[in-house]
Short mmCIF file of C-alpha atoms and ligand atoms in Angstrom, two decimals:
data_model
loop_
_atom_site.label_atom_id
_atom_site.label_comp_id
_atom_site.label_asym_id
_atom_site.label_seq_id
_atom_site.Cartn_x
_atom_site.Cartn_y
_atom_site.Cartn_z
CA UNK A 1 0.00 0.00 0.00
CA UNK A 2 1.80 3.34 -1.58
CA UNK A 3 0.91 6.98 -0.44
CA UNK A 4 -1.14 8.39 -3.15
CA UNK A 5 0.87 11.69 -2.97
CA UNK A 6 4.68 10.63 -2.26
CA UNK A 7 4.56 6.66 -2.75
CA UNK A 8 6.24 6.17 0.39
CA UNK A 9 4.37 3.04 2.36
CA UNK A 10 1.06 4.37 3.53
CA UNK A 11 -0.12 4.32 7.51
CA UNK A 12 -4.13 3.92 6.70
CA UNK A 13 -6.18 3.14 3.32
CA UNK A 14 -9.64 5.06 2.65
CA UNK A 15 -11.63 3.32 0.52
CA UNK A 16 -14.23 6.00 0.95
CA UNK A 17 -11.95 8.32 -1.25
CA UNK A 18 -10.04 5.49 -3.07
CA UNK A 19 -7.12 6.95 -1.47
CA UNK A 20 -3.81 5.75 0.79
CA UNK A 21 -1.49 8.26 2.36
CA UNK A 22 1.59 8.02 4.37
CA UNK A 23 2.04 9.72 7.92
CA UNK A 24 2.76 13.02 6.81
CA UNK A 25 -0.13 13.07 3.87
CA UNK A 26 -2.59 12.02 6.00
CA UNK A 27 -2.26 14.69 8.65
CA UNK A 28 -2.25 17.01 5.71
CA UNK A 29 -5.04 15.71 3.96
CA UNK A 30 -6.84 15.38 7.79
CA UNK A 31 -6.27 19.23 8.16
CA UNK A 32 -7.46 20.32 5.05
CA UNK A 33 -10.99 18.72 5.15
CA UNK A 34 -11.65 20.62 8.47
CA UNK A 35 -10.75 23.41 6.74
CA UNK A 36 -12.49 22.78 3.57
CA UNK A 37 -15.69 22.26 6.05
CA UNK A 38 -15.45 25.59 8.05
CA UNK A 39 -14.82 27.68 4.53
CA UNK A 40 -17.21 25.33 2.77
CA UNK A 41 -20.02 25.69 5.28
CA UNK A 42 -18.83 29.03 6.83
CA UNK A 43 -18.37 28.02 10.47
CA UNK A 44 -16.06 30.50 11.60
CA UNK A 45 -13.50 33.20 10.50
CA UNK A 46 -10.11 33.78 11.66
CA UNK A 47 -11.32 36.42 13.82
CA UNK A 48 -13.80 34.44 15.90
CA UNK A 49 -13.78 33.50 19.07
CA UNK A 50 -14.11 29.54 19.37
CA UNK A 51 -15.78 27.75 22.15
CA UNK A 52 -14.51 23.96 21.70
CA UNK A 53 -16.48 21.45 23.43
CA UNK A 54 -13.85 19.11 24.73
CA UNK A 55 -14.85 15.47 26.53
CA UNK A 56 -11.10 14.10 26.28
CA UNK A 57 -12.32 11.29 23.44
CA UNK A 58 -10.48 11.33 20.73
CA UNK A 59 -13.09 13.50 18.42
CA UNK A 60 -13.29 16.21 20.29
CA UNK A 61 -8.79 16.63 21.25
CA UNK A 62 -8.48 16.06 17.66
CA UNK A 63 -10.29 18.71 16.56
CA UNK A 64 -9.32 20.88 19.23
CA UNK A 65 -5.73 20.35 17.87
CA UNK A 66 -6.78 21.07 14.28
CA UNK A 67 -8.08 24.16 15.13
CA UNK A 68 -5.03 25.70 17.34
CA UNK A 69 -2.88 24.49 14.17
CA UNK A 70 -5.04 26.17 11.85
CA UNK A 71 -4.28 29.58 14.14
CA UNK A 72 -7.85 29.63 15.14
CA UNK A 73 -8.86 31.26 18.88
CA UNK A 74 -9.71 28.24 20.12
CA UNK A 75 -10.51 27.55 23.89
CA UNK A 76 -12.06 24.45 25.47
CA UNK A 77 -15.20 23.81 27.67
CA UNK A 78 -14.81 20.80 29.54
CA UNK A 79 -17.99 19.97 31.58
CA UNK A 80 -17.07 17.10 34.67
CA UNK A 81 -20.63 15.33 34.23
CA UNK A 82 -20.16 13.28 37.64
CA UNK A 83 -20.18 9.82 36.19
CA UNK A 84 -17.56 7.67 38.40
CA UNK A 85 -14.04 7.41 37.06
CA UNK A 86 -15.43 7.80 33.37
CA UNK A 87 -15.43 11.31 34.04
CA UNK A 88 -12.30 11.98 36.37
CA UNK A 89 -10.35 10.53 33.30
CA UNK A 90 -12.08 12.66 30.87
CA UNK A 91 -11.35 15.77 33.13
CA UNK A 92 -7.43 14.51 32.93
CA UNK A 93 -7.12 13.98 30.12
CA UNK A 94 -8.59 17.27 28.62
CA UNK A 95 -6.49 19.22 31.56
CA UNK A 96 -3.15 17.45 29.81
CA UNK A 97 -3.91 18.44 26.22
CA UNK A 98 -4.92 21.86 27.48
CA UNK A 99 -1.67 22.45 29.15
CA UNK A 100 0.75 20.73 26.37
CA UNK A 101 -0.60 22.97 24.24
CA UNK A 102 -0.85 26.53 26.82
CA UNK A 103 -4.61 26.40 25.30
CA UNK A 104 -7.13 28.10 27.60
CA UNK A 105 -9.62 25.67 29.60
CA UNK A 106 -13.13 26.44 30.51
CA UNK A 107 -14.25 23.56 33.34
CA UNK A 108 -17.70 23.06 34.40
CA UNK A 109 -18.26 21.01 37.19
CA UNK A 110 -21.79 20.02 37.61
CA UNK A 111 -22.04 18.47 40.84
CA UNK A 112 -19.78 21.59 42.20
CA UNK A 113 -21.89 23.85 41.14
CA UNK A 114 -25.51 22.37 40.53
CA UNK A 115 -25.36 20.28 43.37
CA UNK A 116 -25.41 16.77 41.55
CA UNK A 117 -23.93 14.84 38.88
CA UNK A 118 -25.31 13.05 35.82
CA UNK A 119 -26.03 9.99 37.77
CA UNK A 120 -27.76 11.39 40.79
CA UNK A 121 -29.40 13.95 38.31
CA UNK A 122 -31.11 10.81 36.61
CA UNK A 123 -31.95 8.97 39.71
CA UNK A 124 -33.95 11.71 41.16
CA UNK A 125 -35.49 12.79 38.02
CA UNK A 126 -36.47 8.95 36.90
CA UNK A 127 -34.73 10.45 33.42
CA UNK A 128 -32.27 8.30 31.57
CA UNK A 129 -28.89 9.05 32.71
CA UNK A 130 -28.05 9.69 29.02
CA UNK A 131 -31.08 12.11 28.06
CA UNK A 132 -30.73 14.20 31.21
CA UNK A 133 -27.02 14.49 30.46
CA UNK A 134 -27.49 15.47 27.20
CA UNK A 135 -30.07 17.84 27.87
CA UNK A 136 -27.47 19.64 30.75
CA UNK A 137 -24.73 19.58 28.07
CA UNK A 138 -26.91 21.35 25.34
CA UNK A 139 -27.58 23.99 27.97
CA UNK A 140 -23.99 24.61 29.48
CA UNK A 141 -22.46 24.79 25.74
CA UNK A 142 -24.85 27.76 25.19
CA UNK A 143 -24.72 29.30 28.30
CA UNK A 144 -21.01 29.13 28.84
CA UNK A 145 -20.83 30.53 25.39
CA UNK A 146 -23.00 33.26 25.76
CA UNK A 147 -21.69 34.44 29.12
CA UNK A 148 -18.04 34.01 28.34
CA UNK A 149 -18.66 36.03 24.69
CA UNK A 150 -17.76 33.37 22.49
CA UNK A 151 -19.37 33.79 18.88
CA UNK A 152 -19.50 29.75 17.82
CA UNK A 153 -19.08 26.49 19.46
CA UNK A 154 -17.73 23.68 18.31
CA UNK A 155 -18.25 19.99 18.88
CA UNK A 156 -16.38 16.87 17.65
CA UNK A 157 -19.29 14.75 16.52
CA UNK A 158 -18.01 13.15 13.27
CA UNK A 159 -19.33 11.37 10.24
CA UNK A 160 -20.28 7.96 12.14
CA UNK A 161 -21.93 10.16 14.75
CA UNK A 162 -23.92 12.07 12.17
CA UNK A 163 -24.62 9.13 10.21
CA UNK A 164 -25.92 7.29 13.20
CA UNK A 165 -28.11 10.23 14.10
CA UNK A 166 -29.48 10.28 11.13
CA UNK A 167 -30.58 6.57 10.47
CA UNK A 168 -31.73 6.70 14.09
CA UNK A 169 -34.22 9.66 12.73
CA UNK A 170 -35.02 8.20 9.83
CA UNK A 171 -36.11 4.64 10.88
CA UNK A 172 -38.59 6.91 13.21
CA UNK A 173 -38.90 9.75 10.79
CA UNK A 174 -38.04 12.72 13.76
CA UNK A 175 -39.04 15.46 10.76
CA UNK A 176 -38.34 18.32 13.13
CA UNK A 177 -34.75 16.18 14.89
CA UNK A 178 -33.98 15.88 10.56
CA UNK A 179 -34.62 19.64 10.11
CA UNK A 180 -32.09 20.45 12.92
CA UNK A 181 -29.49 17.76 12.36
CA UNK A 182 -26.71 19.82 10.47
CA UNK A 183 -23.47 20.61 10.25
CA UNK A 184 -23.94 24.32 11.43
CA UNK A 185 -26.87 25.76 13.36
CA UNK A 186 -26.73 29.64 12.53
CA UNK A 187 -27.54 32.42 15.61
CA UNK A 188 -31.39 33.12 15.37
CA UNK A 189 -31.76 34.62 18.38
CA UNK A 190 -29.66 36.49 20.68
CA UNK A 191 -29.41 33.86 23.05
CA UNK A 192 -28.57 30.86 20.86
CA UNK A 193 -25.14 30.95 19.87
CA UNK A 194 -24.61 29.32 16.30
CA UNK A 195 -23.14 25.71 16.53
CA UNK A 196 -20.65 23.97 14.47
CA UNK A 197 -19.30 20.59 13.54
CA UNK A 198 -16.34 20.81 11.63
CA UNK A 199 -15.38 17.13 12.06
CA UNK A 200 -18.50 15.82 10.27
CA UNK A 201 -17.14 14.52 7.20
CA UNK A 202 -14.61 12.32 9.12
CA UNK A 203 -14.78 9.11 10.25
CA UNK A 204 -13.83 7.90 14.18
CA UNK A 205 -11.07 5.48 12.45
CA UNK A 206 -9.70 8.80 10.74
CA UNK A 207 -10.00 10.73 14.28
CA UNK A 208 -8.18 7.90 16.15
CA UNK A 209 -5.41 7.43 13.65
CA UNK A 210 -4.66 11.13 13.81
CA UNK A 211 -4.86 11.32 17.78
CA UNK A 212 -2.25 8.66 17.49
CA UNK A 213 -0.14 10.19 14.95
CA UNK A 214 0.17 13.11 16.73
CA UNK A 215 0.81 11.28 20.41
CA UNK A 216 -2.37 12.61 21.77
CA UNK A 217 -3.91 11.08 24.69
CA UNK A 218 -7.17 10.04 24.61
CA UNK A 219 -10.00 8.10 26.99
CA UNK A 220 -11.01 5.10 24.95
CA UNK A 221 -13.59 3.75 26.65
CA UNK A 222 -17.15 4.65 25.97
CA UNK A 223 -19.57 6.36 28.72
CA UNK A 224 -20.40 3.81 30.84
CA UNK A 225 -24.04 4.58 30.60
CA UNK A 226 -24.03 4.35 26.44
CA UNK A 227 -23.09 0.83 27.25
CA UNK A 228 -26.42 -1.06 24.96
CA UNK A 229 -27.11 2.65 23.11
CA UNK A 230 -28.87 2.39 20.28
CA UNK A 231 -26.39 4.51 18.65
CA UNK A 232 -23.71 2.09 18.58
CA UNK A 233 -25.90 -0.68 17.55
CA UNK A 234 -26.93 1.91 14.36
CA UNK A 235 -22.99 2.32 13.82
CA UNK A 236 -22.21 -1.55 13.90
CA UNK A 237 -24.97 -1.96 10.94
CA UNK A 238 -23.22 1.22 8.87
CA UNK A 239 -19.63 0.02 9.50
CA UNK A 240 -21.17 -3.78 8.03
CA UNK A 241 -22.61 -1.59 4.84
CA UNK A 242 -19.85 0.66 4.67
CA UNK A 243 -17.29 -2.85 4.10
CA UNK A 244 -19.31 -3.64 1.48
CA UNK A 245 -19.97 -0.52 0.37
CA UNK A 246 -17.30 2.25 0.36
CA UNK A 247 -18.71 5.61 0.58
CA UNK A 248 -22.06 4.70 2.06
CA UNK A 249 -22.30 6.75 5.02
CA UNK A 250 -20.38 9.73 3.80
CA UNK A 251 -23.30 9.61 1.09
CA UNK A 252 -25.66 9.45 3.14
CA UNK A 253 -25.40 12.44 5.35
CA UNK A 254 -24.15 14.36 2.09
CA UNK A 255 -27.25 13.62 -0.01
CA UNK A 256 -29.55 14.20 2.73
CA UNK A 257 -27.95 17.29 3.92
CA UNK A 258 -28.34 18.26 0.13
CA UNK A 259 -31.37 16.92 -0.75
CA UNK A 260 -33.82 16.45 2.06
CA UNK A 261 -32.69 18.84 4.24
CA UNK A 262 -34.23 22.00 2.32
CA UNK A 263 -37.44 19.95 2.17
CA UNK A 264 -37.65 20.32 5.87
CA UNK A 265 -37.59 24.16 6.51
CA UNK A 266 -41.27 24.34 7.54
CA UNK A 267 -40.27 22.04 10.46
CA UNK A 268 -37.91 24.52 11.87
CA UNK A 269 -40.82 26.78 12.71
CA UNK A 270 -40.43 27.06 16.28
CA UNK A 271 -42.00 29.99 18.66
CA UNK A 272 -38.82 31.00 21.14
CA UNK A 273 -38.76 32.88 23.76
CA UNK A 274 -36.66 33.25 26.69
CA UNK A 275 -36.40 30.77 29.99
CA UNK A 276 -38.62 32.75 32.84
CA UNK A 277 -35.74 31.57 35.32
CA UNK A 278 -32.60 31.93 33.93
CA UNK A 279 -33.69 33.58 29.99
CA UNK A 280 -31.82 31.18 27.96
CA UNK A 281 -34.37 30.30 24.84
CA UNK A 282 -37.20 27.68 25.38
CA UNK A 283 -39.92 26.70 23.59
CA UNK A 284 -41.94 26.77 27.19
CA UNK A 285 -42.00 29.09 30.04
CA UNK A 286 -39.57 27.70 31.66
CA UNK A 287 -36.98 25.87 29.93
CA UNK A 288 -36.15 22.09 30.07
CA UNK A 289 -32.57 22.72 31.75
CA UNK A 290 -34.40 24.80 34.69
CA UNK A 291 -37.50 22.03 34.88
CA UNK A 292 -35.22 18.92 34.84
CA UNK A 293 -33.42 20.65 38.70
CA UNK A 294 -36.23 21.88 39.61
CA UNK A 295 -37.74 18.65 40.14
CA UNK A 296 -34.06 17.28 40.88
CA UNK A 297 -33.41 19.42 43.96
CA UNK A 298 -37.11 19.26 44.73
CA UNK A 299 -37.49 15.64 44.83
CA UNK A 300 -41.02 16.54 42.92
CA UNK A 301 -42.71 17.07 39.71
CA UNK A 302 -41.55 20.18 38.03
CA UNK A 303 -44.83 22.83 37.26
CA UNK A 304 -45.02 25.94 34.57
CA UNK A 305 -44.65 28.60 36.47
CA UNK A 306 -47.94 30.39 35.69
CA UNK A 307 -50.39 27.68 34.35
CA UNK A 308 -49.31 24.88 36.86
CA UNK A 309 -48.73 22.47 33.77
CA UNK A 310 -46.64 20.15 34.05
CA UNK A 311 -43.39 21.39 31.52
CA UNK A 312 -42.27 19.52 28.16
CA UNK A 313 -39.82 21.94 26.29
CA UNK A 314 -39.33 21.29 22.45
CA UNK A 315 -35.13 20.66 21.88
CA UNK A 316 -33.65 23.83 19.42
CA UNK A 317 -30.20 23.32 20.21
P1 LIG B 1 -21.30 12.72 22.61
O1 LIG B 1 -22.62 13.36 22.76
O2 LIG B 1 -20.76 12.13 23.88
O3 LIG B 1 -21.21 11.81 21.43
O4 LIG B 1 -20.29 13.90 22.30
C1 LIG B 1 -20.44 14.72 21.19
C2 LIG B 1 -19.59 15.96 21.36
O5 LIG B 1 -20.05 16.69 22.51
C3 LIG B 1 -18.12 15.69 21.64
O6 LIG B 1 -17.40 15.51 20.45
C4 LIG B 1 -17.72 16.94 22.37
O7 LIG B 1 -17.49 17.99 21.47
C5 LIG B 1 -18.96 17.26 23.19
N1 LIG B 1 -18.89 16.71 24.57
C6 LIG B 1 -19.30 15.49 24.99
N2 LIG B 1 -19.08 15.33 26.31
C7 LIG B 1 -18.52 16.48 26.75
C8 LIG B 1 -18.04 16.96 28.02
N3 LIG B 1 -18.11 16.20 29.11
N4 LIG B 1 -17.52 18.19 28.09
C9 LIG B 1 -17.43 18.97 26.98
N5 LIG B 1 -17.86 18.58 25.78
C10 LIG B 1 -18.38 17.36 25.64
FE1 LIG B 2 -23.65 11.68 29.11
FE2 LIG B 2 -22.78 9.29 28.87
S1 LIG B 2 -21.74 11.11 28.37
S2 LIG B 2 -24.58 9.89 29.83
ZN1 LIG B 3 2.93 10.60 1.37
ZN1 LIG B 4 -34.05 28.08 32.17
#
């Protein structure tokens, strides 16, 4: 197997692309499709400030690394979710990239300063650890964005992630999760800040291969609590079409994001308005973040403040 650029003995084949490349070539050609995706989709500019989501897995370093190569103003946000030594390793991790590479860090510790972690959160709620912690994480990204003046934040999700996502939505048709699922969700109100993922034309194998090129450290194992996630099982069956089938899942999310995607608009229709507690945007009175520990520190059922209905909020990222 022969670099396609230099014919020196290549480190990984890509089918996808019909393509091998050597160590060098590969961390070139790595770079350049983040950047082809931020110019491409216009994520950010040189002169934005970057909020990086960072959970210490290998998606989320590697693009963190990217982006302080590129020049980018890139700081991390690091949230310590409180689930057992999963997350004390994630928190070490992310501190030792941060500091090899004198890169600011942004921690948020939730049992610190909410009161409770992920796992009490979900006992006391009856929530699924997974859906409560995703919920908080939505929330912090914006809020610690917002408050700290960032203009964009990034997250590593990458092209098994989105592909997964969107097979999940599909095989339930989630019209209004399809009309949100996209590379970049733009500022449409003060209070949202726009969202990028400039990693989603990657694959994981791509993302590990260049965390170990570059000697970055990683934590390997998956959350304990995605352990029997219907995401992985939707990655196993794309990874079994993808051998047979090079290209599959990059097609995927790139015909849908071209093709169905537009079709959706009228889904994104949404009435916002800001969280009577702490006025981050909600499509209740009180928004799902401030509901969810409500009830949590309460030990009860969380109520809309003025019509004593019991709160759903719709997710708008
Ligand atoms: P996940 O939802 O765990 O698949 O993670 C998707 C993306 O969310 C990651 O690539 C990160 O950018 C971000 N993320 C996940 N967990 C954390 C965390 N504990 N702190 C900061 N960002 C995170
Ligand atoms: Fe949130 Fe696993 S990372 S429950
Ligand atoms: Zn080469
Ligand atoms: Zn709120």
């Amino acid at each position: 197997m022969r670099c396609l650029k230099c014919k020196e003995n290549a480190v990984i084949e890509l089918r996808q692309h019909n393509a091998s490349y050597c160590r060098t070539h590969f961390l070139s050609y790595f770079t350049n499709r983040v950047r082809q995706n931020i110019e491409h989709r216009r994520m950010f500019a040189p002169d934005d400030r970057i909020l990086v989501a960072v959970s210490g897995g290998k998606d989320s370093l590697a693009l963190w690394d990217v982006l302080l190569g590129l020049g980018f103003n890139a700081s991390g946000l690091h949230l310590h979710l409180g689930i057992g030594e999963y997350s004390n390793l994630s928190l070490e991790k992310t501190r030792h990239f941060a500091s090899s590479r004198g890169a600011e860090l942004i921690e948020v510790n939730l049992a610190k300063e909410y009161g409770m972690g992920v796992t009490e959160l979900s006992s006391k709620t009856g929530r699924v650890p997974c859906s409560a912690c995703g919920q908080s994480k939505r929330y912090l990204f914006n809020k610690v964005a917002l408050d700290r003046g960032f203009s964009v934040l990034a997250t590593g999700h990458n092209l098994d992630d989105e592909a997964a996502t969107l097979l999940g939505n599909v095989l339930s048709w989630q019209t209004q999760a399809l009309a949100r699922q996209s590379p970049v969700l733009p500022r449409t109100r003060p209070t949202l800040v726009k969202k990028v993922k400039p990693l989603y034309t990657l694959t994981e194998r791509e993302t590990a291969l260049y965390c170990l090129l570059k000697r970055i450290d990683y934590v390997e194992d998956e959350c304990p609590n995605a352990l029997g996630a219907k995401s992985l099982l939707f990655k196993e069956v794309l990874n079994r079409l993808e051998e047979n089938m090079p290209g599959v899942k990059q097609s995927f999310v790139k015909l849908f994001l071209k093709r169905i995607q537009p079709l959706l608009k009228s889904e994104q229709d949404v009435d916002v308005r800001d969280c009577a507690v702490c006025g981050q945007p909600t499509t209740r009175e009180i928004c799902a973040f401030c509901s969810l520990w409500q009830k949590a520190l309460s030990g009860g059922v969380a109520y809309n403040a003025s019509s004593g209905a019991q709160i759903e909020d719709r997710r708008i990222d």
